[in-house]
Amino acid sequence: MMVTISKLILRIFGWHTSGSLPPGIKKAVMIVAPHTSYWDFVIGKLTYWSSRTQIRILIKKESFRFPLGILLRWLGAIPVDRGKKNNNMVEQVIRVFSEHETLVVVITPEGTRSLVRQWKKGFYLIAMGAQVPIALAFIDYKNKTGGVGPILVPTGDFEKDMEFIYDFYRDKTGRHPEQFNLTNSKHESP
């Protein structure tokens, strides 16, 4: 039912999907870019539902108070502790991967909808630590297309892998294009 409704909503608003997670992949870090608007979540969720891709998102544990927590869990959210005492998000997510037989975690490497000069590299460290591939997902407002592109098995050569990732996203346009940056090759810590 959700598949049909999601496809219908996307079609009404002129959106279409392209690509999906290959059937044999049970675990992955799925990065999504550009991330420049709250609408990215809505379009992304409809895109994943329409392609039957089961995704999970990371949200700070404080957001899981009643009644919002019920909705967040239904949407596939996983609570994470972003407090100063337990600020090793990478280790937390690697541990979550070890606890699940199938898991696709969506991460926005920009870390915010605002313009950033550098992408965070936590998604890469998580993929390396959990020994899972990175799926390159996108929301392209110019072409009204959302979906999943290539799958990258991280090599450990961070700079080389990031060039591959950046090349894929170069022609993607965010809802607010001025807030999307791929020009800086330096990366922030997770």
Coordinates of N, CA, C and O in Angstrom, one line a residue:
M1 N 0.8 -1.2 0.0 CA 0.0 0.0 0.0 C 0.9 1.3 0.0 O 0.6 2.2 -0.8
M2 N 1.9 1.3 0.9 CA 2.8 2.5 1.0 C 3.5 2.7 -0.4 O 3.8 3.8 -0.8
V3 N 3.9 1.6 -1.0 CA 4.6 1.7 -2.3 C 3.7 2.4 -3.3 O 4.2 3.3 -4.0
T4 N 2.5 2.0 -3.5 CA 1.6 2.6 -4.4 C 1.3 4.1 -4.1 O 1.3 4.9 -5.0
I5 N 1.0 4.3 -2.8 CA 0.7 5.7 -2.4 C 2.0 6.6 -2.6 O 1.8 7.7 -3.2
S6 N 3.1 6.1 -2.3 CA 4.4 6.9 -2.5 C 4.6 7.2 -4.0 O 4.9 8.3 -4.3
K7 N 4.5 6.2 -4.8 CA 4.6 6.4 -6.3 C 3.6 7.4 -6.8 O 4.0 8.3 -7.6
L8 N 2.4 7.3 -6.3 CA 1.4 8.3 -6.8 C 1.7 9.7 -6.3 O 1.6 10.6 -7.2
I9 N 2.1 9.9 -5.1 CA 2.4 11.2 -4.6 C 3.6 11.8 -5.4 O 3.6 13.0 -5.8
L10 N 4.6 11.0 -5.6 CA 5.8 11.5 -6.4 C 5.4 11.9 -7.8 O 5.8 12.9 -8.3
R11 N 4.5 11.0 -8.4 CA 4.1 11.3 -9.8 C 3.2 12.6 -9.9 O 3.4 13.4 -10.8
I12 N 2.4 12.8 -8.9 CA 1.5 14.0 -8.9 C 2.4 15.3 -8.9 O 2.1 16.2 -9.5
F13 N 3.5 15.2 -8.1 CA 4.4 16.4 -8.0 C 5.5 16.4 -9.1 O 6.4 17.2 -9.0
G14 N 5.4 15.5 -10.0 CA 6.4 15.4 -11.1 C 7.7 14.8 -10.9 O 8.7 14.9 -11.6
W15 N 7.8 14.0 -9.7 CA 9.1 13.4 -9.4 C 9.1 12.0 -9.9 O 8.1 11.3 -10.0
H16 N 10.3 11.5 -10.1 CA 10.5 10.1 -10.5 C 11.7 9.5 -9.8 O 12.5 10.3 -9.3
T17 N 11.8 8.2 -9.8 CA 12.9 7.6 -9.1 C 13.9 7.0 -10.1 O 13.5 6.6 -11.2
S18 N 15.1 6.8 -9.7 CA 16.1 6.2 -10.5 C 17.0 5.3 -9.7 O 17.6 5.8 -8.7
G19 N 17.1 4.1 -10.0 CA 18.0 3.2 -9.3 C 17.5 2.8 -8.0 O 16.5 3.4 -7.4
S20 N 18.0 1.7 -7.4 CA 17.7 1.3 -6.1 C 18.8 0.4 -5.6 O 19.8 0.1 -6.3
L21 N 18.8 0.1 -4.3 CA 19.8 -0.7 -3.7 C 19.7 -2.1 -4.3 O 18.7 -2.7 -4.4
P22 N 20.9 -2.6 -4.8 CA 20.9 -4.0 -5.4 C 20.4 -5.0 -4.4 O 20.6 -4.9 -3.2
P23 N 19.7 -6.0 -4.8 CA 19.0 -7.0 -4.0 C 20.0 -7.7 -3.0 O 19.6 -8.1 -1.9
G24 N 21.2 -8.0 -3.4 CA 22.1 -8.7 -2.5 C 22.7 -8.0 -1.3 O 23.3 -8.6 -0.5
I25 N 22.5 -6.7 -1.3 CA 23.1 -5.9 -0.2 C 22.2 -5.8 1.0 O 21.1 -5.3 0.9
K26 N 22.6 -6.4 2.1 CA 21.8 -6.4 3.3 C 22.2 -5.3 4.3 O 21.4 -5.0 5.1
K27 N 23.4 -4.9 4.2 CA 23.9 -3.8 5.1 C 24.6 -2.8 4.2 O 25.4 -3.1 3.3
A28 N 24.4 -1.5 4.6 CA 25.1 -0.4 3.9 C 24.9 0.9 4.6 O 24.0 1.1 5.4
V29 N 25.9 1.8 4.4 CA 25.7 3.2 4.8 C 25.3 3.9 3.5 O 25.9 3.8 2.5
M30 N 24.1 4.5 3.6 CA 23.6 5.2 2.4 C 23.7 6.7 2.6 O 23.1 7.2 3.6
I31 N 24.6 7.3 1.8 CA 24.7 8.8 2.0 C 23.8 9.4 1.0 O 23.5 8.9 -0.1
V32 N 23.2 10.6 1.4 CA 22.3 11.3 0.6 C 22.8 12.8 0.5 O 23.0 13.4 1.5
A33 N 22.8 13.2 -0.8 CA 23.2 14.6 -1.0 C 22.6 15.0 -2.4 O 22.2 14.1 -3.1
P34 N 22.4 16.3 -2.6 CA 22.5 17.4 -1.7 C 21.5 17.4 -0.6 O 20.4 16.8 -0.8
H35 N 21.8 18.0 0.5 CA 20.9 18.1 1.6 C 20.8 19.5 2.0 O 21.6 20.1 2.8
T36 N 19.8 20.2 1.4 CA 19.6 21.7 1.6 C 18.3 22.1 2.1 O 18.0 23.3 2.2
S37 N 17.4 21.2 2.4 CA 16.0 21.5 2.7 C 15.3 20.5 3.6 O 15.7 19.3 3.5
Y38 N 14.4 20.9 4.4 CA 13.6 19.9 5.2 C 12.8 19.0 4.2 O 12.5 17.9 4.5
W39 N 12.5 19.5 3.0 CA 11.8 18.7 2.0 C 12.5 17.5 1.6 O 12.0 16.5 1.1
D40 N 13.9 17.5 1.8 CA 14.7 16.3 1.4 C 14.2 15.1 2.1 O 14.2 14.0 1.5
F41 N 13.9 15.2 3.4 CA 13.4 14.1 4.1 C 12.1 13.5 3.5 O 12.0 12.3 3.4
V42 N 11.2 14.4 3.2 CA 9.9 13.9 2.7 C 10.1 13.2 1.3 O 9.6 12.1 1.1
I43 N 10.8 13.9 0.4 CA 11.0 13.3 -0.9 C 11.8 12.0 -0.8 O 11.6 11.0 -1.5
G44 N 12.8 12.0 0.1 CA 13.7 10.8 0.3 C 12.8 9.7 0.8 O 12.9 8.5 0.3
K45 N 12.0 9.9 1.8 CA 11.2 8.9 2.4 C 10.2 8.3 1.3 O 10.1 7.1 1.2
L46 N 9.6 9.2 0.5 CA 8.7 8.7 -0.5 C 9.4 7.9 -1.6 O 8.9 6.8 -2.0
T47 N 10.6 8.3 -1.9 CA 11.5 7.6 -2.9 C 11.8 6.2 -2.3 O 11.7 5.2 -3.1
Y48 N 12.2 6.1 -1.1 CA 12.6 4.8 -0.5 C 11.4 3.9 -0.4 O 11.4 2.7 -0.7
W49 N 10.2 4.4 0.1 CA 9.0 3.6 0.2 C 8.6 3.1 -1.2 O 8.2 2.0 -1.4
S50 N 8.7 4.0 -2.2 CA 8.3 3.6 -3.6 C 9.1 2.5 -4.1 O 8.7 1.7 -5.0
S51 N 10.4 2.4 -3.7 CA 11.3 1.4 -4.2 C 11.5 0.2 -3.3 O 12.3 -0.7 -3.5
R52 N 10.7 0.2 -2.2 CA 10.7 -0.9 -1.2 C 12.1 -1.0 -0.5 O 12.5 -2.0 -0.1
T53 N 12.8 0.1 -0.4 CA 14.1 0.1 0.3 C 13.8 0.5 1.8 O 13.3 1.5 2.1
Q54 N 14.2 -0.5 2.6 CA 14.0 -0.3 4.1 C 15.3 0.5 4.6 O 16.4 -0.1 4.6
I55 N 15.1 1.7 5.0 CA 16.2 2.5 5.5 C 15.9 2.9 7.0 O 14.8 2.9 7.4
R56 N 17.0 3.2 7.6 CA 17.0 3.7 9.0 C 17.7 5.0 9.0 O 18.7 5.2 8.3
I57 N 17.3 5.9 9.9 CA 18.0 7.2 10.0 C 18.4 7.4 11.5 O 17.8 6.9 12.4
L58 N 19.4 8.2 11.7 CA 20.0 8.4 13.0 C 19.4 9.8 13.5 O 19.5 10.8 12.8
I59 N 18.8 9.7 14.7 CA 18.3 11.0 15.3 C 18.7 11.0 16.8 O 18.7 9.9 17.5
K60 N 19.0 12.2 17.3 CA 19.4 12.3 18.7 C 18.3 11.7 19.6 O 17.2 11.9 19.4
K61 N 18.8 11.0 20.6 CA 17.9 10.2 21.5 C 16.9 11.1 22.3 O 15.8 10.7 22.6
E62 N 17.3 12.4 22.5 CA 16.3 13.3 23.1 C 15.0 13.5 22.4 O 14.0 13.9 22.9
S63 N 15.1 13.3 21.1 CA 13.9 13.5 20.2 C 12.8 12.3 20.4 O 11.7 12.4 19.9
F64 N 13.2 11.3 21.1 CA 12.3 10.1 21.2 C 11.4 10.1 22.4 O 10.8 9.1 22.8
R65 N 11.2 11.3 23.0 CA 10.2 11.4 24.1 C 8.8 11.3 23.5 O 8.5 11.6 22.3
F66 N 7.9 10.8 24.3 CA 6.5 10.6 23.9 C 5.9 11.9 23.6 O 6.1 12.9 24.3
P67 N 5.1 12.1 22.5 CA 4.6 11.1 21.6 C 5.5 11.0 20.3 O 5.3 10.1 19.5
L68 N 6.4 12.0 20.1 CA 7.2 12.0 18.9 C 8.0 10.7 18.7 O 8.2 10.3 17.6
G69 N 8.4 10.1 19.8 CA 9.2 8.8 19.7 C 8.5 7.7 18.9 O 9.1 7.0 18.2
I70 N 7.2 7.7 19.1 CA 6.4 6.6 18.4 C 6.5 6.8 16.9 O 6.7 5.9 16.1
L71 N 6.3 8.1 16.4 CA 6.4 8.4 15.0 C 7.8 8.2 14.5 O 7.9 7.6 13.4
L72 N 8.8 8.6 15.2 CA 10.2 8.4 14.7 C 10.5 7.0 14.6 O 11.2 6.6 13.6
R73 N 10.1 6.1 15.5 CA 10.4 4.7 15.4 C 9.7 4.1 14.2 O 10.2 3.3 13.4
W74 N 8.5 4.5 13.9 CA 7.7 4.1 12.8 C 8.4 4.5 11.5 O 8.4 3.7 10.5
L75 N 9.0 5.6 11.5 CA 9.7 6.1 10.3 C 11.1 5.5 10.1 O 11.8 5.8 9.1
G76 N 11.5 4.7 11.1 CA 12.8 4.0 10.9 C 13.9 4.7 11.6 O 15.1 4.4 11.3
A77 N 13.7 5.5 12.6 CA 14.7 6.3 13.3 C 15.4 5.4 14.3 O 14.7 4.6 15.0
I78 N 16.7 5.6 14.5 CA 17.5 4.9 15.5 C 18.0 6.0 16.5 O 18.6 7.0 16.0
P79 N 17.7 5.9 17.8 CA 18.2 6.9 18.7 C 19.7 6.8 18.9 O 20.2 5.7 19.1
V80 N 20.4 7.9 18.9 CA 21.8 7.9 19.2 C 22.1 9.0 20.2 O 21.5 10.0 20.3
D81 N 23.2 8.7 21.0 CA 23.6 9.7 22.0 C 24.6 10.6 21.5 O 25.7 10.2 21.2
R82 N 24.2 11.9 21.4 CA 25.2 12.9 20.9 C 25.7 13.7 22.0 O 26.3 14.8 21.8
G83 N 25.6 13.3 23.3 CA 26.1 14.0 24.4 C 27.6 14.1 24.4 O 28.3 13.2 23.8
K84 N 28.1 15.0 25.1 CA 29.6 15.2 25.2 C 30.3 14.0 25.8 O 31.4 13.7 25.4
K85 N 29.7 13.4 26.8 CA 30.4 12.3 27.5 C 30.5 11.0 26.6 O 31.4 10.2 26.7
N86 N 29.5 10.9 25.7 CA 29.5 9.7 24.8 C 29.4 10.2 23.4 O 28.5 9.9 22.6
N87 N 30.5 11.0 23.0 CA 30.4 11.6 21.6 C 31.1 10.8 20.5 O 31.5 11.4 19.6
N88 N 31.2 9.5 20.7 CA 31.8 8.7 19.6 C 30.7 8.1 18.8 O 30.4 6.9 18.9
M89 N 30.1 8.9 18.0 CA 29.0 8.5 17.1 C 29.4 7.4 16.2 O 28.6 6.4 15.9
V90 N 30.6 7.4 15.7 CA 31.1 6.4 14.7 C 31.0 5.0 15.4 O 30.5 4.1 14.9
E91 N 31.5 4.9 16.6 CA 31.5 3.6 17.3 C 30.1 3.2 17.7 O 29.8 2.0 17.6
Q92 N 29.2 4.1 18.0 CA 27.8 3.7 18.3 C 27.2 3.1 17.1 O 26.5 2.1 17.2
V93 N 27.4 3.7 15.9 CA 26.7 3.2 14.7 C 27.4 1.9 14.2 O 26.7 1.0 13.8
I94 N 28.7 1.7 14.4 CA 29.3 0.5 14.1 C 28.7 -0.6 14.9 O 28.4 -1.7 14.5
R95 N 28.5 -0.3 16.2 CA 27.9 -1.3 17.1 C 26.5 -1.6 16.7 O 26.1 -2.8 16.7
V96 N 25.7 -0.6 16.3 CA 24.4 -0.9 15.8 C 24.4 -1.8 14.6 O 23.6 -2.8 14.5
F97 N 25.3 -1.7 13.7 CA 25.5 -2.6 12.5 C 25.7 -4.0 13.0 O 25.2 -4.9 12.4
S98 N 26.6 -4.2 14.0 CA 26.9 -5.5 14.5 C 25.7 -6.2 15.1 O 25.7 -7.4 15.2
E99 N 24.7 -5.4 15.5 CA 23.5 -6.0 16.2 C 22.4 -6.3 15.3 O 21.4 -6.8 15.7
H100 N 22.6 -6.1 14.0 CA 21.5 -6.3 13.0 C 22.0 -7.2 11.9 O 23.1 -7.0 11.4
E101 N 21.1 -8.0 11.4 CA 21.4 -8.9 10.2 C 21.2 -8.1 8.9 O 22.0 -8.3 8.0
T102 N 20.3 -7.2 8.9 CA 20.1 -6.3 7.7 C 19.9 -4.9 8.3 O 19.2 -4.7 9.2
L103 N 20.6 -4.0 7.6 CA 20.5 -2.6 8.1 C 21.1 -1.6 7.0 O 22.2 -1.8 6.6
V104 N 20.3 -0.7 6.7 CA 20.7 0.4 5.8 C 20.5 1.7 6.5 O 19.4 2.1 6.8
V105 N 21.6 2.4 6.9 CA 21.5 3.6 7.6 C 21.8 4.8 6.7 O 22.8 4.8 6.0
V106 N 20.9 5.7 6.7 CA 21.0 6.9 5.8 C 21.7 8.0 6.6 O 21.4 8.3 7.8
I107 N 22.7 8.6 6.0 CA 23.5 9.7 6.6 C 23.7 10.8 5.6 O 23.9 10.5 4.4
T108 N 23.5 12.0 6.0 CA 23.8 13.2 5.1 C 25.2 13.7 5.5 O 25.4 14.2 6.6
P109 N 26.2 13.5 4.6 CA 27.6 13.8 4.9 C 27.8 15.3 5.1 O 28.8 15.7 5.8
E110 N 26.9 16.1 4.7 CA 27.0 17.6 4.9 C 26.8 17.9 6.4 O 27.2 18.9 6.9
G111 N 25.9 17.0 7.0 CA 25.6 17.2 8.4 C 24.6 18.3 8.8 O 24.2 18.4 9.9
T112 N 24.2 19.1 7.8 CA 23.3 20.1 8.0 C 22.7 20.5 6.7 O 23.2 20.2 5.6
R113 N 21.6 21.3 6.7 CA 21.0 21.8 5.5 C 21.7 23.1 5.0 O 21.5 23.6 3.9
S114 N 22.5 23.7 5.9 CA 23.2 25.0 5.6 C 24.4 24.7 4.8 O 24.9 23.6 4.7
L115 N 24.9 25.7 4.2 CA 26.2 25.6 3.4 C 27.3 25.2 4.3 O 27.5 25.8 5.4
V116 N 28.0 24.2 3.9 CA 29.2 23.8 4.6 C 30.4 23.8 3.7 O 30.3 23.6 2.5
R117 N 31.6 24.1 4.2 CA 32.8 24.1 3.4 C 33.4 22.7 3.3 O 34.2 22.4 2.4
Q118 N 33.1 21.8 4.2 CA 33.7 20.5 4.2 C 32.6 19.4 4.7 O 31.8 19.7 5.6
W119 N 32.6 18.3 4.0 CA 31.8 17.2 4.4 C 32.4 16.5 5.6 O 33.6 16.4 5.7
K120 N 31.5 16.0 6.5 CA 32.0 15.2 7.6 C 32.4 13.8 7.1 O 31.8 13.3 6.1
K121 N 33.4 13.2 7.7 CA 33.8 11.9 7.2 C 33.3 10.7 8.0 O 33.7 9.6 7.8
G122 N 32.4 10.9 9.0 CA 31.9 9.9 9.8 C 31.3 8.7 9.1 O 31.5 7.6 9.4
F123 N 30.6 9.1 8.0 CA 29.9 8.0 7.2 C 31.0 7.0 6.6 O 30.8 5.8 6.6
Y124 N 32.1 7.6 6.2 CA 33.2 6.7 5.7 C 33.8 5.9 6.8 O 34.0 4.7 6.6
L125 N 34.1 6.4 7.9 CA 34.6 5.7 9.0 C 33.7 4.6 9.5 O 34.1 3.5 9.9
I126 N 32.4 4.9 9.5 CA 31.4 3.9 9.9 C 31.4 2.7 8.9 O 31.5 1.5 9.3
A127 N 31.4 3.0 7.6 CA 31.4 2.0 6.5 C 32.7 1.1 6.7 O 32.6 -0.1 6.6
M128 N 33.8 1.8 6.9 CA 35.1 1.0 7.1 C 35.0 0.1 8.3 O 35.3 -1.0 8.3
G129 N 34.6 0.7 9.4 CA 34.5 0.0 10.7 C 33.5 -1.2 10.7 O 33.8 -2.2 11.3
A130 N 32.4 -0.9 10.1 CA 31.3 -2.0 10.0 C 31.5 -2.9 8.8 O 30.8 -3.9 8.7
Q131 N 32.5 -2.6 8.0 CA 32.8 -3.4 6.8 C 31.6 -3.6 5.9 O 31.2 -4.7 5.5
V132 N 31.0 -2.4 5.6 CA 29.8 -2.4 4.7 C 30.0 -1.4 3.6 O 30.8 -0.5 3.7
P133 N 29.3 -1.6 2.4 CA 29.5 -0.6 1.3 C 28.8 0.7 1.6 O 28.0 0.8 2.5
I134 N 29.1 1.7 0.7 CA 28.5 3.0 0.8 C 27.6 3.1 -0.5 O 28.1 3.0 -1.6
A135 N 26.3 3.3 -0.3 CA 25.4 3.5 -1.4 C 25.3 5.0 -1.6 O 25.0 5.8 -0.6
L136 N 25.4 5.5 -2.8 CA 25.3 6.9 -3.1 C 23.9 7.2 -3.5 O 23.5 6.9 -4.7
A137 N 23.1 7.8 -2.6 CA 21.7 8.2 -2.9 C 21.7 9.7 -3.2 O 22.5 10.5 -2.7
F138 N 20.6 10.1 -3.8 CA 20.5 11.5 -4.2 C 19.1 12.0 -4.3 O 18.2 11.2 -4.5
I139 N 19.0 13.3 -4.2 CA 17.7 14.0 -4.5 C 18.1 15.2 -5.3 O 18.8 16.1 -4.9
D140 N 17.7 15.1 -6.6 CA 18.1 16.2 -7.6 C 16.8 17.0 -7.9 O 16.0 16.5 -8.7
Y141 N 16.7 18.2 -7.4 CA 15.6 19.0 -7.6 C 15.5 19.5 -9.1 O 14.4 19.7 -9.6
K142 N 16.6 19.8 -9.7 CA 16.6 20.3 -11.1 C 15.9 19.3 -12.0 O 15.0 19.7 -12.8
N143 N 16.1 18.0 -11.9 CA 15.5 16.9 -12.7 C 14.4 16.2 -12.0 O 13.8 15.3 -12.6
K144 N 14.0 16.7 -10.8 CA 13.0 16.1 -10.0 C 13.1 14.5 -10.0 O 12.2 13.8 -10.3
T145 N 14.3 14.1 -9.6 CA 14.6 12.7 -9.5 C 15.3 12.4 -8.2 O 16.2 13.1 -7.7
G146 N 14.9 11.3 -7.6 CA 15.6 10.8 -6.4 C 15.8 9.3 -6.6 O 15.1 8.6 -7.3
G147 N 16.9 8.9 -5.9 CA 17.2 7.4 -6.0 C 18.6 7.1 -5.5 O 19.2 7.8 -4.8
V148 N 19.0 5.9 -6.0 CA 20.3 5.4 -5.6 C 21.2 5.2 -6.8 O 20.7 4.6 -7.8
G149 N 22.4 5.7 -6.7 CA 23.4 5.5 -7.8 C 24.3 4.4 -7.5 O 23.9 3.3 -7.0
P150 N 25.6 4.6 -7.7 CA 26.6 3.5 -7.6 C 26.8 3.1 -6.1 O 26.5 3.9 -5.2
I151 N 27.3 1.9 -5.9 CA 27.7 1.4 -4.6 C 29.2 1.4 -4.6 O 29.9 0.9 -5.5
L152 N 29.7 2.0 -3.5 CA 31.2 2.0 -3.3 C 31.6 1.2 -2.2 O 31.1 1.3 -1.1
V153 N 32.5 0.2 -2.4 CA 33.1 -0.5 -1.4 C 34.4 0.3 -1.0 O 35.3 0.4 -1.8
P154 N 34.4 0.9 0.2 CA 35.5 1.7 0.6 C 36.8 1.0 0.6 O 36.9 -0.1 1.0
T155 N 37.8 1.7 0.0 CA 39.1 1.0 -0.2 C 40.1 1.3 0.9 O 41.1 0.6 1.0
G156 N 39.8 2.3 1.7 CA 40.7 2.8 2.7 C 41.5 4.0 2.3 O 42.1 4.7 3.0
D157 N 41.5 4.2 1.0 CA 42.1 5.4 0.4 C 41.1 6.5 0.4 O 40.3 6.7 -0.6
F158 N 41.0 7.2 1.5 CA 39.9 8.2 1.7 C 39.8 9.2 0.6 O 38.7 9.5 0.0
E159 N 40.9 9.8 0.2 CA 40.9 10.9 -0.8 C 40.4 10.4 -2.2 O 39.6 11.0 -2.8
K160 N 40.9 9.2 -2.5 CA 40.5 8.6 -3.8 C 39.0 8.3 -3.8 O 38.3 8.5 -4.8
D161 N 38.5 7.7 -2.8 CA 37.1 7.3 -2.7 C 36.2 8.6 -2.7 O 35.2 8.6 -3.3
M162 N 36.7 9.6 -2.0 CA 35.9 10.9 -2.0 C 35.9 11.5 -3.3 O 34.8 12.1 -3.7
E163 N 36.9 11.4 -4.1 CA 36.8 11.9 -5.5 C 35.8 11.2 -6.3 O 35.0 11.8 -7.1
F164 N 35.7 9.9 -6.1 CA 34.6 9.1 -6.8 C 33.2 9.6 -6.4 O 32.3 9.8 -7.2
I165 N 33.1 9.8 -5.1 CA 31.8 10.3 -4.5 C 31.5 11.7 -5.0 O 30.4 11.9 -5.5
Y166 N 32.4 12.6 -4.9 CA 32.2 13.9 -5.4 C 31.8 14.0 -6.9 O 30.9 14.7 -7.3
D167 N 32.5 13.1 -7.7 CA 32.2 13.1 -9.1 C 30.8 12.7 -9.4 O 30.1 13.2 -10.3
F168 N 30.2 11.8 -8.6 CA 28.9 11.4 -8.7 C 27.9 12.5 -8.4 O 26.9 12.7 -9.1
Y169 N 28.2 13.3 -7.4 CA 27.2 14.3 -7.0 C 27.4 15.7 -7.7 O 26.6 16.6 -7.6
R170 N 28.4 15.8 -8.6 CA 28.7 17.1 -9.2 C 27.5 17.6 -10.0 O 27.2 18.8 -10.1
D171 N 26.7 16.8 -10.6 CA 25.6 17.2 -11.5 C 24.2 17.2 -10.7 O 23.2 17.4 -11.4
K172 N 24.2 17.0 -9.4 CA 23.0 17.0 -8.6 C 22.7 18.4 -8.1 O 23.6 19.1 -7.7
T173 N 21.5 18.8 -8.1 CA 21.1 20.1 -7.6 C 20.1 20.0 -6.4 O 19.1 19.3 -6.5
G174 N 20.5 20.7 -5.4 CA 19.6 20.8 -4.2 C 18.5 21.7 -4.4 O 18.5 22.5 -5.3
R175 N 17.5 21.7 -3.5 CA 16.4 22.6 -3.5 C 17.0 24.1 -3.4 O 16.4 25.0 -4.0
H176 N 18.0 24.2 -2.6 CA 18.7 25.5 -2.5 C 20.1 25.3 -2.9 O 21.0 25.0 -2.1
P177 N 20.4 25.4 -4.3 CA 21.7 25.1 -4.8 C 22.8 25.8 -4.2 O 24.0 25.3 -4.1
E178 N 22.6 27.1 -3.8 CA 23.7 27.9 -3.2 C 24.2 27.3 -1.8 O 25.2 27.7 -1.3
Q179 N 23.4 26.3 -1.3 CA 23.8 25.7 0.0 C 24.5 24.4 -0.2 O 24.7 23.7 0.8
F180 N 24.9 24.0 -1.4 CA 25.5 22.7 -1.7 C 26.9 23.0 -2.2 O 27.1 23.7 -3.2
N181 N 27.9 22.3 -1.5 CA 29.3 22.6 -1.9 C 30.1 21.3 -2.0 O 30.0 20.4 -1.1
L182 N 30.8 21.2 -3.1 CA 31.7 20.0 -3.3 C 33.1 20.5 -3.6 O 33.9 19.7 -4.0
T183 N 33.4 21.8 -3.5 CA 34.6 22.3 -4.0 C 35.8 22.1 -3.1 O 37.0 22.1 -3.5
N184 N 35.6 21.8 -1.8 CA 36.7 21.7 -0.9 C 37.1 20.2 -0.7 O 36.2 19.4 -0.3
S185 N 38.3 19.9 -0.8 CA 38.7 18.4 -0.7 C 39.1 18.1 0.7 O 39.4 17.0 1.0
K186 N 39.1 19.0 1.6 CA 39.4 18.7 3.0 C 38.1 18.3 3.7 O 37.1 18.7 3.4
H187 N 38.2 17.5 4.8 CA 37.1 17.0 5.4 C 37.1 17.2 6.9 O 38.2 17.0 7.5
E188 N 36.0 17.4 7.5 CA 35.9 17.6 9.0 C 36.0 16.2 9.7 O 35.6 15.2 9.0
S189 N 36.3 16.2 10.9 CA 36.2 15.0 11.7 C 34.7 14.6 11.9 O 33.9 15.5 11.7
P190 N 34.4 13.4 12.2 CA 33.0 12.9 12.3 C 32.2 13.7 13.3 O 32.7 14.3 14.2

